[in-house]
């Protein structure tokens, strides 16, 4: 287990700033349009913003024979639709990488855990058992919520979130929170009733 060096995070933040400073298309739908902050829906499916989600700073070297190498990206609900999100602060998004042996969690820093066991209650439900930094037994669980769209409900450290596999990035539009001059408040998304959604699946 290790912490990624602080300068990597700084580089990621600079990269985020560069992308949010792109020229905005004239047909862009603005959710907020102020001098210090612009929040908009990115209409371009070939936008460079998609590269933001593919950047994993983990140092995992996956065994070529490994049957599991999953990279999961957070997705958010807004007005009945799902969106990827480029935040003002790059650490806002929590990304997760899973292999047969390692769990990597990336947000404001990067944490790597040794996976002790993987359980699968069905084709939709997976549980990863690991030890936290204090040596305590812990688990991450995800349930495939929407097979057609590839959306899963993750439960990690008693926190629920919606996530999609990195492979499905281009299937979703992006909401961009552009803050050129200073850090601003992150955009507020709709909060799903995760427990109710899980009951519907079961």
Coordinates of C-alpha atoms in Angstrom, one line a residue:
X1 CA 0.0 0.0 0.0
X2 CA 1.3 3.4 -0.9
X3 CA 0.4 7.1 -1.4
X4 CA 1.0 8.7 -4.8
X5 CA 3.3 11.7 -4.5
X6 CA 1.7 15.1 -4.2
X7 CA 3.1 16.4 -7.4
X8 CA 1.1 13.9 -9.4
X9 CA -2.0 15.4 -8.0
X10 CA -0.8 18.9 -8.9
X11 CA -0.2 17.7 -12.5
X12 CA -3.7 16.3 -12.7
X13 CA -5.1 19.6 -11.4
X14 CA -3.2 21.5 -14.1
X15 CA -4.5 19.1 -16.7
X16 CA -8.1 19.6 -15.5
X17 CA -7.6 23.4 -15.7
X18 CA -6.3 23.1 -19.3
X19 CA -9.2 21.1 -20.5
X20 CA -11.9 23.3 -18.8
X21 CA -10.3 26.3 -20.6
X22 CA -11.3 24.9 -24.1
X23 CA -13.3 27.1 -26.4
X24 CA -17.0 26.6 -25.8
X25 CA -19.2 25.7 -28.7
X26 CA -21.9 28.2 -29.6
X27 CA -24.6 25.5 -29.3
X28 CA -23.6 24.7 -25.8
X29 CA -26.3 24.4 -23.1
X30 CA -25.4 26.4 -20.1
X31 CA -26.6 25.4 -16.6
X32 CA -24.8 28.4 -15.1
X33 CA -23.1 31.2 -16.9
X34 CA -21.3 33.8 -14.8
X35 CA -18.0 35.6 -15.1
X36 CA -16.2 33.5 -12.5
X37 CA -17.9 30.2 -13.2
X38 CA -19.5 28.5 -16.2
X39 CA -21.3 25.1 -16.0
X40 CA -22.4 23.6 -19.3
X41 CA -23.2 20.4 -21.1
X42 CA -20.5 19.4 -23.5
X43 CA -22.1 18.7 -26.9
X44 CA -19.0 17.3 -28.6
X45 CA -18.6 13.5 -28.3
X46 CA -15.0 13.9 -29.5
X47 CA -14.2 16.5 -26.8
X48 CA -10.8 16.3 -25.1
X49 CA -12.7 16.3 -21.8
X50 CA -13.2 12.6 -22.2
X51 CA -9.4 12.1 -21.7
X52 CA -9.8 13.5 -18.2
X53 CA -11.7 10.3 -17.2
X54 CA -9.1 8.0 -18.7
X55 CA -6.3 9.3 -16.5
X56 CA -5.5 6.8 -13.7
X57 CA -2.5 7.6 -11.6
X58 CA -2.3 4.1 -10.1
X59 CA 0.9 2.2 -10.3
X60 CA -0.8 -1.2 -10.6
X61 CA 0.9 -3.5 -13.1
X62 CA -1.8 -5.9 -14.1
X63 CA -0.8 -9.5 -14.7
X64 CA -1.5 -10.2 -18.4
X65 CA -3.2 -13.4 -17.4
X66 CA -5.5 -11.7 -15.0
X67 CA -9.2 -12.0 -15.9
X68 CA -10.1 -8.8 -14.1
X69 CA -9.0 -5.3 -14.8
X70 CA -11.8 -2.9 -14.3
X71 CA -11.7 0.9 -14.2
X72 CA -14.8 2.6 -12.9
X73 CA -15.7 6.3 -13.3
X74 CA -18.4 8.2 -11.3
X75 CA -21.5 9.2 -13.1
X76 CA -24.2 11.6 -11.8
X77 CA -28.0 12.0 -12.2
X78 CA -29.5 15.3 -13.3
X79 CA -33.1 15.9 -14.4
X80 CA -33.7 12.3 -15.2
X81 CA -30.5 11.8 -17.3
X82 CA -27.0 10.6 -16.5
X83 CA -23.8 12.6 -17.0
X84 CA -20.1 12.4 -16.6
X85 CA -18.7 15.4 -14.7
X86 CA -15.5 17.5 -15.1
X87 CA -15.3 19.3 -11.7
X88 CA -13.6 22.5 -10.8
X89 CA -11.4 20.5 -8.4
X90 CA -10.0 17.3 -10.0
X91 CA -10.1 15.4 -6.7
X92 CA -13.9 15.7 -6.5
X93 CA -14.4 12.6 -8.6
X94 CA -13.6 9.3 -7.0
X95 CA -12.3 6.7 -9.5
X96 CA -11.8 3.1 -8.7
X97 CA -9.6 0.4 -10.3
X98 CA -10.1 -3.3 -9.6
X99 CA -7.9 -6.2 -10.4
X100 CA -7.9 -9.7 -8.8
X101 CA -5.3 -8.6 -6.3
X102 CA -5.5 -4.8 -5.9
X103 CA -8.1 -2.1 -5.2
X104 CA -7.1 1.4 -6.1
X105 CA -9.1 4.4 -5.1
X106 CA -8.3 7.8 -6.5
X107 CA -9.8 11.2 -5.5
X108 CA -7.8 13.9 -3.7
X109 CA -5.1 11.2 -3.2
X110 CA -4.5 7.7 -4.3
X111 CA -4.9 4.7 -2.0
X112 CA -4.0 1.1 -2.9
X113 CA -5.3 -2.0 -0.9
X114 CA -4.6 -5.7 -1.2
X115 CA -7.8 -7.7 -2.1
X116 CA -8.1 -10.8 0.1
X117 CA -11.2 -12.3 -1.5
X118 CA -13.8 -11.7 -4.2
X119 CA -17.3 -12.9 -3.8
X120 CA -20.0 -13.0 -6.4
X121 CA -23.6 -13.5 -5.2
X122 CA -24.9 -13.3 -8.8
X123 CA -23.9 -11.9 -12.2
X124 CA -24.9 -8.5 -11.0
X125 CA -23.4 -8.4 -7.4
X126 CA -19.7 -8.4 -6.5
X127 CA -18.0 -8.0 -3.2
X128 CA -14.3 -7.3 -2.7
X129 CA -12.8 -8.0 0.7
X130 CA -9.7 -6.2 1.8
X131 CA -7.9 -4.7 4.8
X132 CA -7.8 -0.9 5.3
X133 CA -4.7 1.0 6.4
X134 CA -5.5 0.2 10.0
X135 CA -5.5 -3.5 9.4
X136 CA -9.3 -3.7 9.7
X137 CA -11.4 -5.9 7.5
X138 CA -13.4 -3.9 5.0
X139 CA -15.3 -4.4 1.8
X140 CA -16.3 -2.8 -1.5
X141 CA -19.5 -3.9 -3.1
X142 CA -21.0 -3.1 -6.5
X143 CA -24.3 -4.0 -8.1
X144 CA -25.1 -3.7 -11.8
X145 CA -28.1 -1.4 -11.7
X146 CA -28.7 -0.8 -15.4
X147 CA -27.4 -3.5 -17.7
X148 CA -28.3 -1.7 -20.9
X149 CA -26.3 1.5 -19.9
X150 CA -23.7 -0.4 -17.8
X151 CA -24.4 1.6 -14.6
X152 CA -23.4 0.1 -11.3
X153 CA -24.2 1.2 -7.7
X154 CA -21.0 1.1 -5.6
X155 CA -20.8 1.0 -1.8
X156 CA -17.4 1.9 -0.4
X157 CA -16.7 3.2 3.1
X158 CA -20.4 3.4 3.8
X159 CA -20.8 5.8 0.8
X160 CA -22.9 5.0 -2.2
X161 CA -22.2 6.2 -5.7
X162 CA -23.2 5.6 -9.3
X163 CA -20.4 4.5 -11.6
X164 CA -19.7 3.2 -15.1
X165 CA -17.0 1.2 -16.6
X166 CA -14.3 3.2 -18.4
X167 CA -15.2 1.4 -21.6
X168 CA -18.6 3.0 -21.7
X169 CA -17.4 6.7 -21.4
X170 CA -18.6 7.8 -24.8
X171 CA -22.1 6.6 -24.2
X172 CA -22.7 9.6 -21.8
X173 CA -22.6 13.4 -22.2
X174 CA -20.4 15.5 -19.9
X175 CA -21.3 18.4 -17.6
X176 CA -18.3 20.7 -17.3
X177 CA -17.7 23.0 -14.3
X178 CA -15.3 25.6 -15.7
X179 CA -13.5 27.8 -13.1
X180 CA -10.7 29.7 -14.8
X181 CA -9.7 32.1 -12.0
X182 CA -10.4 30.4 -8.7
X183 CA -12.0 27.4 -7.1
X184 CA -15.8 27.5 -7.0
X185 CA -18.6 25.5 -5.6
X186 CA -19.1 22.1 -7.4
X187 CA -22.4 21.6 -9.3
X188 CA -25.2 20.1 -7.3
X189 CA -26.6 16.9 -8.9
X190 CA -29.7 14.9 -8.0
X191 CA -29.2 12.5 -5.1
X192 CA -30.6 9.0 -6.0
X193 CA -32.3 6.8 -3.4
X194 CA -29.7 4.1 -3.5
X195 CA -31.3 1.8 -1.0
X196 CA -34.6 1.9 -2.8
X197 CA -32.9 1.2 -6.1
X198 CA -31.1 -1.8 -4.6
X199 CA -34.4 -3.2 -3.3
X200 CA -35.9 -3.0 -6.8
X201 CA -33.0 -5.0 -8.2
X202 CA -33.3 -7.7 -5.6

